[in-house]
mmCIF file of C-alpha atoms and ligand atoms in Angstrom:
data_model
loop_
_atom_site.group_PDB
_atom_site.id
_atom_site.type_symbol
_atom_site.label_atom_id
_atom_site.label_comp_id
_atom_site.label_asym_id
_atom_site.label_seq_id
_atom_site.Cartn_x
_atom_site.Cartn_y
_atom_site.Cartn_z
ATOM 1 C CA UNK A 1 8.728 -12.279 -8.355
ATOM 2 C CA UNK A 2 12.398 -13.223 -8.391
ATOM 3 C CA UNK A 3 14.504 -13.785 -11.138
ATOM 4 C CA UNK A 4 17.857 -13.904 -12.408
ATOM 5 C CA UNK A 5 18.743 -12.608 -15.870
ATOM 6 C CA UNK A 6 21.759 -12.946 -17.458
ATOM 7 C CA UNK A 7 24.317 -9.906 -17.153
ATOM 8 C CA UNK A 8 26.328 -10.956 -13.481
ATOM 9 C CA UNK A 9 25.926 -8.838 -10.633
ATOM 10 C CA UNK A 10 29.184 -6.719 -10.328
ATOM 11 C CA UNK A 11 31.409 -8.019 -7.312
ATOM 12 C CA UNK A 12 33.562 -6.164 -5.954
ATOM 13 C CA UNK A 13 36.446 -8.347 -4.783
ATOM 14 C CA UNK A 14 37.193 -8.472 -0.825
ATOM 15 C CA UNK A 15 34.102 -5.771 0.080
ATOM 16 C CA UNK A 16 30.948 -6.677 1.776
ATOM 17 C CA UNK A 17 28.215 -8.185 -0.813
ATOM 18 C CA UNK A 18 26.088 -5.590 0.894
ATOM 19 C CA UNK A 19 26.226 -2.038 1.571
ATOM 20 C CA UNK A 20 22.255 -0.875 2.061
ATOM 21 C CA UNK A 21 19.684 -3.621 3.492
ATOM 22 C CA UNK A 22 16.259 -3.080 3.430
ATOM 23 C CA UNK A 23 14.358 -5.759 5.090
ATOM 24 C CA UNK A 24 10.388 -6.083 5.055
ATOM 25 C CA UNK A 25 9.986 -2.314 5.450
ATOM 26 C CA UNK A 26 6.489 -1.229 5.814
ATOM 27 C CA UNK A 27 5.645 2.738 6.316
ATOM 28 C CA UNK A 28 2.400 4.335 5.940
ATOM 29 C CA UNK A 29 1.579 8.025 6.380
ATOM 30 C CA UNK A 30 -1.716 7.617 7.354
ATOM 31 C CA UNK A 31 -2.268 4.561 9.152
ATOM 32 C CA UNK A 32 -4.956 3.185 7.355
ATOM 33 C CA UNK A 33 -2.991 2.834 3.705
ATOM 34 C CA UNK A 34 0.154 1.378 4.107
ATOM 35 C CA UNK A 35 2.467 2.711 1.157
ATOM 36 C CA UNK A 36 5.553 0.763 1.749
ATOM 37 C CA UNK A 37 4.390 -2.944 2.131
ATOM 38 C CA UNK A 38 6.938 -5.374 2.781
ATOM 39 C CA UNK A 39 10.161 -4.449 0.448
ATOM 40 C CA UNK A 40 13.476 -6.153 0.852
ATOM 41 C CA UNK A 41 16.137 -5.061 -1.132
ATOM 42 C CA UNK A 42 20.094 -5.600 -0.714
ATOM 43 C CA UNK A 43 22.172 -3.106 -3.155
ATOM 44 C CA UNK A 44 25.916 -4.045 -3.405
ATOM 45 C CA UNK A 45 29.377 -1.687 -4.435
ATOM 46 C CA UNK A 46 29.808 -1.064 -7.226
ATOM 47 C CA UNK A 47 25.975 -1.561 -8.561
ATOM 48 C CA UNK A 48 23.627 0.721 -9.822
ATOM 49 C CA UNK A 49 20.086 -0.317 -8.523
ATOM 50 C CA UNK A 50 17.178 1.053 -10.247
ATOM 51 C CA UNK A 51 13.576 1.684 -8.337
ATOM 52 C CA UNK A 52 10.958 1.720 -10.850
ATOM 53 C CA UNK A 53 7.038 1.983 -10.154
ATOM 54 C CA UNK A 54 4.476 3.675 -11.633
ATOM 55 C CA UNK A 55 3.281 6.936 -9.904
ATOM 56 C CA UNK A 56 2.476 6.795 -6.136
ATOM 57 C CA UNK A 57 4.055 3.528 -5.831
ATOM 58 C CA UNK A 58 6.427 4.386 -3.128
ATOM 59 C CA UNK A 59 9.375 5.052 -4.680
ATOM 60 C CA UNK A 60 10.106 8.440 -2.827
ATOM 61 C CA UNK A 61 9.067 7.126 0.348
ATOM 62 C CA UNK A 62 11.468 4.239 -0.369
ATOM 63 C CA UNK A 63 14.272 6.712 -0.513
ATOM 64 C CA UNK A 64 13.850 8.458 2.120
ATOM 65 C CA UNK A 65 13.289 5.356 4.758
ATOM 66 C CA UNK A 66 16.863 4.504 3.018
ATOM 67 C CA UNK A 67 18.134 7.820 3.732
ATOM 68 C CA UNK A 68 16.782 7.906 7.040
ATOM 69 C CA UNK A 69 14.599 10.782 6.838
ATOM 70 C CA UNK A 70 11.482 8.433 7.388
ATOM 71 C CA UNK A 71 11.175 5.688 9.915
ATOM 72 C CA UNK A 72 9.956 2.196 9.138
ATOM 73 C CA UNK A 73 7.275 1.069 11.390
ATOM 74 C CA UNK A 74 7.905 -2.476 10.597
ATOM 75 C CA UNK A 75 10.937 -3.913 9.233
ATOM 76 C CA UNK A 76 14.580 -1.732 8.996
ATOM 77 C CA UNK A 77 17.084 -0.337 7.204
ATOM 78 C CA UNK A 78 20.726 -0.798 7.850
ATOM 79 C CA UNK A 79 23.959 0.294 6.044
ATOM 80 C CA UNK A 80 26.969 -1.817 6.554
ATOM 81 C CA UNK A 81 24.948 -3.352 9.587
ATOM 82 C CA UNK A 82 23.575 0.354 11.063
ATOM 83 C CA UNK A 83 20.232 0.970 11.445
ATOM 84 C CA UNK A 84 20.145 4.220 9.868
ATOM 85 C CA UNK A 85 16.992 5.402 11.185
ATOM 86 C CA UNK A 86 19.171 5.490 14.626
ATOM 87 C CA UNK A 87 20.888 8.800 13.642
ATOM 88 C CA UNK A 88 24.124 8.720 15.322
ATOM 89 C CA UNK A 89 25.006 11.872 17.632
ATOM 90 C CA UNK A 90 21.531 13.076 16.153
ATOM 91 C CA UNK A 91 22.100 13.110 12.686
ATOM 92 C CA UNK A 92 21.789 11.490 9.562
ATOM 93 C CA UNK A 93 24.129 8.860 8.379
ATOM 94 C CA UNK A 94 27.134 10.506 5.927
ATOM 95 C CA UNK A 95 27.564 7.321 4.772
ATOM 96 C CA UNK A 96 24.580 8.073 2.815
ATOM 97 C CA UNK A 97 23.714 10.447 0.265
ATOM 98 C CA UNK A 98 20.274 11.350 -0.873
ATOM 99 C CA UNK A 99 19.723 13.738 -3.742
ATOM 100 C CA UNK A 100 15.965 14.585 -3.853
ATOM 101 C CA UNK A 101 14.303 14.924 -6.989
ATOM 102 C CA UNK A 102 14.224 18.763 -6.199
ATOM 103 C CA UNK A 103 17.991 18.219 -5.956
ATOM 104 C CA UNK A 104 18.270 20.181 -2.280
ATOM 105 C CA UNK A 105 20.771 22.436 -3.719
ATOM 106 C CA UNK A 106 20.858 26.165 -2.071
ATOM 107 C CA UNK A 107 20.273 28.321 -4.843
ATOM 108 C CA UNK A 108 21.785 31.499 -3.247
ATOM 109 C CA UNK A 109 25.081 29.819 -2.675
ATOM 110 C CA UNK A 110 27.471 28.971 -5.567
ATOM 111 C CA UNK A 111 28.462 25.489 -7.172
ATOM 112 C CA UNK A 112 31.724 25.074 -4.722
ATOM 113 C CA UNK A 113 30.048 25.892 -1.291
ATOM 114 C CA UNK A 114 26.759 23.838 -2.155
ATOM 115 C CA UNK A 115 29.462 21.125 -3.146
ATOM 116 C CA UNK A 116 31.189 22.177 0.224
ATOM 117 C CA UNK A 117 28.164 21.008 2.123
ATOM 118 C CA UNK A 118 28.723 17.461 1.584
ATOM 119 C CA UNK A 119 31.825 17.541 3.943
ATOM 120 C CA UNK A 120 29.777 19.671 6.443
ATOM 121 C CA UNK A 121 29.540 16.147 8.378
ATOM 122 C CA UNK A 122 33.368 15.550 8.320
ATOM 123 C CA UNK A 123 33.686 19.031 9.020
ATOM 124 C CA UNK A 124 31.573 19.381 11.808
ATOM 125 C CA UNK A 125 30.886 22.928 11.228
ATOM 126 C CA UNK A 126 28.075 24.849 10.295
ATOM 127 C CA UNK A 127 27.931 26.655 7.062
ATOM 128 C CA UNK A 128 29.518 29.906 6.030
ATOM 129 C CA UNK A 129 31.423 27.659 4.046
ATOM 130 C CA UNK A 130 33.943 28.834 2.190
ATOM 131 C CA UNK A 131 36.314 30.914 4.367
ATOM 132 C CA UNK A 132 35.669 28.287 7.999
ATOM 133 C CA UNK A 133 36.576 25.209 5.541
ATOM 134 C CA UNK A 134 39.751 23.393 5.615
ATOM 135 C CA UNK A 135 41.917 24.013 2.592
ATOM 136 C CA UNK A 136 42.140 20.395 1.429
ATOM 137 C CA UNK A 137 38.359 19.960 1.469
ATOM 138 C CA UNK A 138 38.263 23.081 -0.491
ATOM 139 C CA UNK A 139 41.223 22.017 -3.153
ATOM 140 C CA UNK A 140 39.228 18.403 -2.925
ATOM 141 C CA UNK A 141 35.457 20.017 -3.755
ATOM 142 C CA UNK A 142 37.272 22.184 -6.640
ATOM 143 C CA UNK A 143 39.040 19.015 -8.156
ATOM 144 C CA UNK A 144 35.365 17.361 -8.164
ATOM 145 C CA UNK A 145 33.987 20.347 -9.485
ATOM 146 C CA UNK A 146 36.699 19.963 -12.701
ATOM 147 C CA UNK A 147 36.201 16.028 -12.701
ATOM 148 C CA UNK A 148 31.941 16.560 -13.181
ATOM 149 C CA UNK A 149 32.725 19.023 -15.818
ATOM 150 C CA UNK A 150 31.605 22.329 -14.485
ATOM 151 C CA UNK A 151 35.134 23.803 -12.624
ATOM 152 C CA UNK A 152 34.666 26.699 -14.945
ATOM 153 C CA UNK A 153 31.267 27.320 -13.184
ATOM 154 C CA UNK A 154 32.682 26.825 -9.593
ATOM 155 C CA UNK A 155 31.920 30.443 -8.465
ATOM 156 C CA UNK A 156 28.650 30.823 -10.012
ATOM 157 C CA UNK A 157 25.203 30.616 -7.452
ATOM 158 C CA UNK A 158 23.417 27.950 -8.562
ATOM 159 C CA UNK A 159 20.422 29.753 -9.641
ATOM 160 C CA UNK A 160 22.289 30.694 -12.981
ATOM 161 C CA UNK A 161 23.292 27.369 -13.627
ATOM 162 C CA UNK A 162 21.548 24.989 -16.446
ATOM 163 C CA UNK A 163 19.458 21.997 -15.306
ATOM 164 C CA UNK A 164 22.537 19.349 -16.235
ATOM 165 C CA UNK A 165 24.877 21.640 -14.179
ATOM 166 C CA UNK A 166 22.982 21.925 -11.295
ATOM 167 C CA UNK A 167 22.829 17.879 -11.357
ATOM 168 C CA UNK A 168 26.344 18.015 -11.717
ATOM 169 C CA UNK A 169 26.812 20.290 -8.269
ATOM 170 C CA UNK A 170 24.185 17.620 -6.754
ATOM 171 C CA UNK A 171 26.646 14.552 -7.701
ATOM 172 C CA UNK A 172 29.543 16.781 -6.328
ATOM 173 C CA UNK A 173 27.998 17.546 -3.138
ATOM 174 C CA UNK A 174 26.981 14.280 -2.714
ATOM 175 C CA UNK A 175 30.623 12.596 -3.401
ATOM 176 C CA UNK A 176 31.951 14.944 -0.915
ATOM 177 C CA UNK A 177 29.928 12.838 1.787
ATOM 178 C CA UNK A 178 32.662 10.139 1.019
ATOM 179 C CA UNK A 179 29.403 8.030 0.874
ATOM 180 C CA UNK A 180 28.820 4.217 0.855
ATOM 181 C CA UNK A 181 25.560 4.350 -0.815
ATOM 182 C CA UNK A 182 24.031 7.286 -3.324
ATOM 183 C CA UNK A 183 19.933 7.473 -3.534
ATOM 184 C CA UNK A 184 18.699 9.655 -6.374
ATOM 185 C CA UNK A 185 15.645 9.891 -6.830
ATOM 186 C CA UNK A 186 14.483 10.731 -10.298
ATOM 187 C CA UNK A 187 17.849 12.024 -11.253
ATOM 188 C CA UNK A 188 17.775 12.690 -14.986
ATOM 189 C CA UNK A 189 14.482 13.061 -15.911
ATOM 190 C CA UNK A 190 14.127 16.785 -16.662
ATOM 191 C CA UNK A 191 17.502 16.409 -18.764
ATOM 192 C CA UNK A 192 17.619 16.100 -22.839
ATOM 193 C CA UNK A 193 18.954 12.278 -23.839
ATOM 194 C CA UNK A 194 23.107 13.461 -24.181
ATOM 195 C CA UNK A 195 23.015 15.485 -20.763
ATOM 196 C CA UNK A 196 21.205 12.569 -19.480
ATOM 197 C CA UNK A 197 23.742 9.579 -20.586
ATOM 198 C CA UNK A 198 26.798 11.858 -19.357
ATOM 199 C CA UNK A 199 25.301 12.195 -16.005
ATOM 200 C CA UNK A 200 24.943 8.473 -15.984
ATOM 201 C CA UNK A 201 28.303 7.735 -16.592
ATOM 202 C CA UNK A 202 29.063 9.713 -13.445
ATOM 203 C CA UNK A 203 26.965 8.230 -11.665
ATOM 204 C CA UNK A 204 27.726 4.629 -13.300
ATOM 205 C CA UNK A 205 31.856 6.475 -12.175
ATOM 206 C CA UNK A 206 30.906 6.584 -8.933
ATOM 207 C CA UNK A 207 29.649 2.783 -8.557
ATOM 208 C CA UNK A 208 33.144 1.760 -10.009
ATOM 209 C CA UNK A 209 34.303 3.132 -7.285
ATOM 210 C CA UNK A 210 32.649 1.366 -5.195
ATOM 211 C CA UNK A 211 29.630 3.122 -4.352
ATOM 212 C CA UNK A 212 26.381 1.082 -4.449
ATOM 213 C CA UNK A 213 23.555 3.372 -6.389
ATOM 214 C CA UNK A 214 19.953 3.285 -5.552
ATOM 215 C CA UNK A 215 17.958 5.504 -7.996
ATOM 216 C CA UNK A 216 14.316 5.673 -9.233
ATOM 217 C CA UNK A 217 13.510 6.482 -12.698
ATOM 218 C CA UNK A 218 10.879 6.560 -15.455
ATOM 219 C CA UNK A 219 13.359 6.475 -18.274
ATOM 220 C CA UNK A 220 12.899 2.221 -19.644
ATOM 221 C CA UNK A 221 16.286 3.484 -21.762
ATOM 222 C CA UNK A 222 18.161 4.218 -19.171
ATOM 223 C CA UNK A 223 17.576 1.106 -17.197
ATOM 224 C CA UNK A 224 18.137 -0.954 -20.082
ATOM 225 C CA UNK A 225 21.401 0.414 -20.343
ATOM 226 C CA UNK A 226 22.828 1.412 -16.981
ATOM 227 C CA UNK A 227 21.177 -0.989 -14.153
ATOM 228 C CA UNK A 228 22.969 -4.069 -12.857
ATOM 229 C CA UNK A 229 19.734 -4.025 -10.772
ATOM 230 C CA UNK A 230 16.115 -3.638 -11.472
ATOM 231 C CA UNK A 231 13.686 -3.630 -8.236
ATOM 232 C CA UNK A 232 10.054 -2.920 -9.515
ATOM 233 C CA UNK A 233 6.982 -1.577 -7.105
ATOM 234 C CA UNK A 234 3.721 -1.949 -7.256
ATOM 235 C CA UNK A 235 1.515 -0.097 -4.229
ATOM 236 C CA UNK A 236 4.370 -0.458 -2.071
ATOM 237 C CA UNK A 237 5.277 -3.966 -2.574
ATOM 238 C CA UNK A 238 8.113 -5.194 -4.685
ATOM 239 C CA UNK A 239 6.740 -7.239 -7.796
ATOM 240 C CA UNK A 240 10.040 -7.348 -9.570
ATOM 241 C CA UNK A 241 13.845 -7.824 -8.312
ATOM 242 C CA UNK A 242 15.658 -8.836 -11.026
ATOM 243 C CA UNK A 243 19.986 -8.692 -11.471
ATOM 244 C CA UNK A 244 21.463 -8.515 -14.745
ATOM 245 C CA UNK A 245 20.025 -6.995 -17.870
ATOM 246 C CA UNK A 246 16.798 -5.909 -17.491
ATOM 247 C CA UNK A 247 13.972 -8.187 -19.486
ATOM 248 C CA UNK A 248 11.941 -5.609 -20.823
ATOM 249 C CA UNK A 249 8.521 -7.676 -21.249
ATOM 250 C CA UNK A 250 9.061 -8.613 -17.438
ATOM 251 C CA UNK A 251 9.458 -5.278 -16.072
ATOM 252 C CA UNK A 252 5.976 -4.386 -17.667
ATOM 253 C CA UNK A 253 4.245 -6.814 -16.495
ATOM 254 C CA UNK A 254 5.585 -6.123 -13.064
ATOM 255 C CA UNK A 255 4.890 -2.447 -13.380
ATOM 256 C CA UNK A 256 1.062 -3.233 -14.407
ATOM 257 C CA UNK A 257 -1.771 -2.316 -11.574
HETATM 258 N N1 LIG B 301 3.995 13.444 3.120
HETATM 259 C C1 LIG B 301 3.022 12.617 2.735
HETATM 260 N N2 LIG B 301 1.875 12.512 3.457
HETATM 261 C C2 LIG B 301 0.907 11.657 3.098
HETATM 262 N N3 LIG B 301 0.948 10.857 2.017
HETATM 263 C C3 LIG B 301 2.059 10.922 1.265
HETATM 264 C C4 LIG B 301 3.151 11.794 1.584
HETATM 265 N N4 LIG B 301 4.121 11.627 0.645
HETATM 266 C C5 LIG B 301 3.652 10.695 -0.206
HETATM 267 N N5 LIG B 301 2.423 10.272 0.157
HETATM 268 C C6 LIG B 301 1.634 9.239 -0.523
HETATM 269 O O1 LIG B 301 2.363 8.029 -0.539
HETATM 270 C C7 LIG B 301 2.203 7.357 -1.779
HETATM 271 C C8 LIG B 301 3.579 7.072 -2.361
HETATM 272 O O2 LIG B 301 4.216 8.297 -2.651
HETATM 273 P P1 LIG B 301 5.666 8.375 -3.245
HETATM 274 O O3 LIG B 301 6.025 9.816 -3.329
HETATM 275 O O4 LIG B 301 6.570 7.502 -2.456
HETATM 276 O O5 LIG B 301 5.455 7.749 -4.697
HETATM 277 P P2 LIG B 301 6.407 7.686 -5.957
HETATM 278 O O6 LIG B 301 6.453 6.273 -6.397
HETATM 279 O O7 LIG B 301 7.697 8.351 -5.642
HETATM 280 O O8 LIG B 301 5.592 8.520 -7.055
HETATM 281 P P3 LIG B 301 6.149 9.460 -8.253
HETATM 282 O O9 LIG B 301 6.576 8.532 -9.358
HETATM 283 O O10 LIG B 301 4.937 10.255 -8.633
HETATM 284 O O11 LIG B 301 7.252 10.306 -7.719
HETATM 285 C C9 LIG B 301 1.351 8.269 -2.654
HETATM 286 O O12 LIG B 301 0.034 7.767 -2.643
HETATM 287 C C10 LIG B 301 1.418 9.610 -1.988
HETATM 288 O O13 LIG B 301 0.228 10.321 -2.158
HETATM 289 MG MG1 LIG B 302 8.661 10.049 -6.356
#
């Protein structure tokens, strides 16, 4: 089901309309059940586009296929006209960050050289971080750090940070990538309500600047507030895409088996 509710999609004036294009992607782990059935989706700068779908729906998988990390066997991805399952000079493309639900985050390492590793790919080098990276990456990563509201934490390994802060290194890393399109994938739900709205209005920071945001959630308050974009899926196929403010009644009936 299509249909157009009333808050206008954000344009951004003299980009492309859009960034990430997902069309008629099918996947299936096991070739008999097909968990990824079809979906189309187009997410734009400066949107935030949110994934919803009851559990085992194929959210996760969506991500990754977006991200690269899984490869459609029908149908393809493409960012600014790239297949992205094509990794360029073998690897993944920078233009796109993916923050797992786990968050990915190296838990040994501290808040700047996790946030360090999203300008491994500009870089080029391998890790040991700190001391091999350029100054004004390092002077960059710090000022992000400061912007996201944990520079005082810089220093610390992430396994003594709090579950907001460690969201907060996530975001850093991942706007370090410089990237074109952020996928988070159930990015605030272990976070109390406050935590959870200022992490939003990063992320809702970063699509002002341009970024176009793909994330899944759970959280109905947080879509009605935040998404410009509401794609709903039910086993693997999309039964909602919807732009403006979300119409609560509709996305439940699209999210019912
Ligand atoms: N690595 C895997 N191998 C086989 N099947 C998998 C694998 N990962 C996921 N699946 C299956 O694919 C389906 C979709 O999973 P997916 O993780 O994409 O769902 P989801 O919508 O993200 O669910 P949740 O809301 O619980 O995170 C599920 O039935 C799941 O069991
Ligand atoms: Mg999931």
């Amino acid at each position: 089901m299509r249909v157009a509710l009333e808050r206008p999609t954000v344009r951004v004036v003299g980009e492309e309309r859009t960034v990430l294009e997902v069309r008629d992607a099918h996947f299936a782990y096991v070739r008999s059940r097909p968990v990824v059935r079809g979906v189309t989706i187009h997410a734009s700068p400066g949107e935030v586009t949110m994934i919803l779908g009851t559990s085992g729906s194929g959210k996760t998988t969506l991500l990754k296929l977006c991200k690269g990390l899984l490869v459609p066997q029908r149908g393809d991805v493409r960012v600014l006209g790239d297949e992205v399952a094509a990794p360029r000079r073998g690897r993944l493309d920078p233009r796109v960050a993916y923050i797992p639900q786990q968050l990915g985050l190296v838990r040994s390492l501290s808040a700047m050289e996790n946030a360090l590793v999203g300008a491994l790919a500009r870089v080029g080098t391998l890790p040991s971080l700190l001391r091999l990276m350029p100054e004004p990456e390092v002077r960059r990563a710090r000022e992000l750090l400061g912007r996201l509201g944990i520079g005082h934490k810089a220093e610390e390994p992430v396994h003594a940070l709090s579950g907001g802060e460690r969201q907060r290194v996530a975001i850093a890393r991942a706007l370090m990538q410089d990237p074109r399109v952020l996928l988070a994938d159930e990015f605030i739900s272990d976070l109390d309500p406050l935590t959870g709205a200022e992490i939003m209005s990063l992320v809702r920071d970063a699509a002002g600047e341009g970024v176009a945001v793909v994330m899944t959630t759970h959280e109905m308050d947080v879509v009605r507030e935040h998404a410009d974009h509401v794609v709903v899926l039910r086993e693997g196929e999309t039964s909602l895409d919807a732009h403006g403010v979300p119409d609560a009644r509709a996305i439940t009936e699209a999210l019912r088996r």
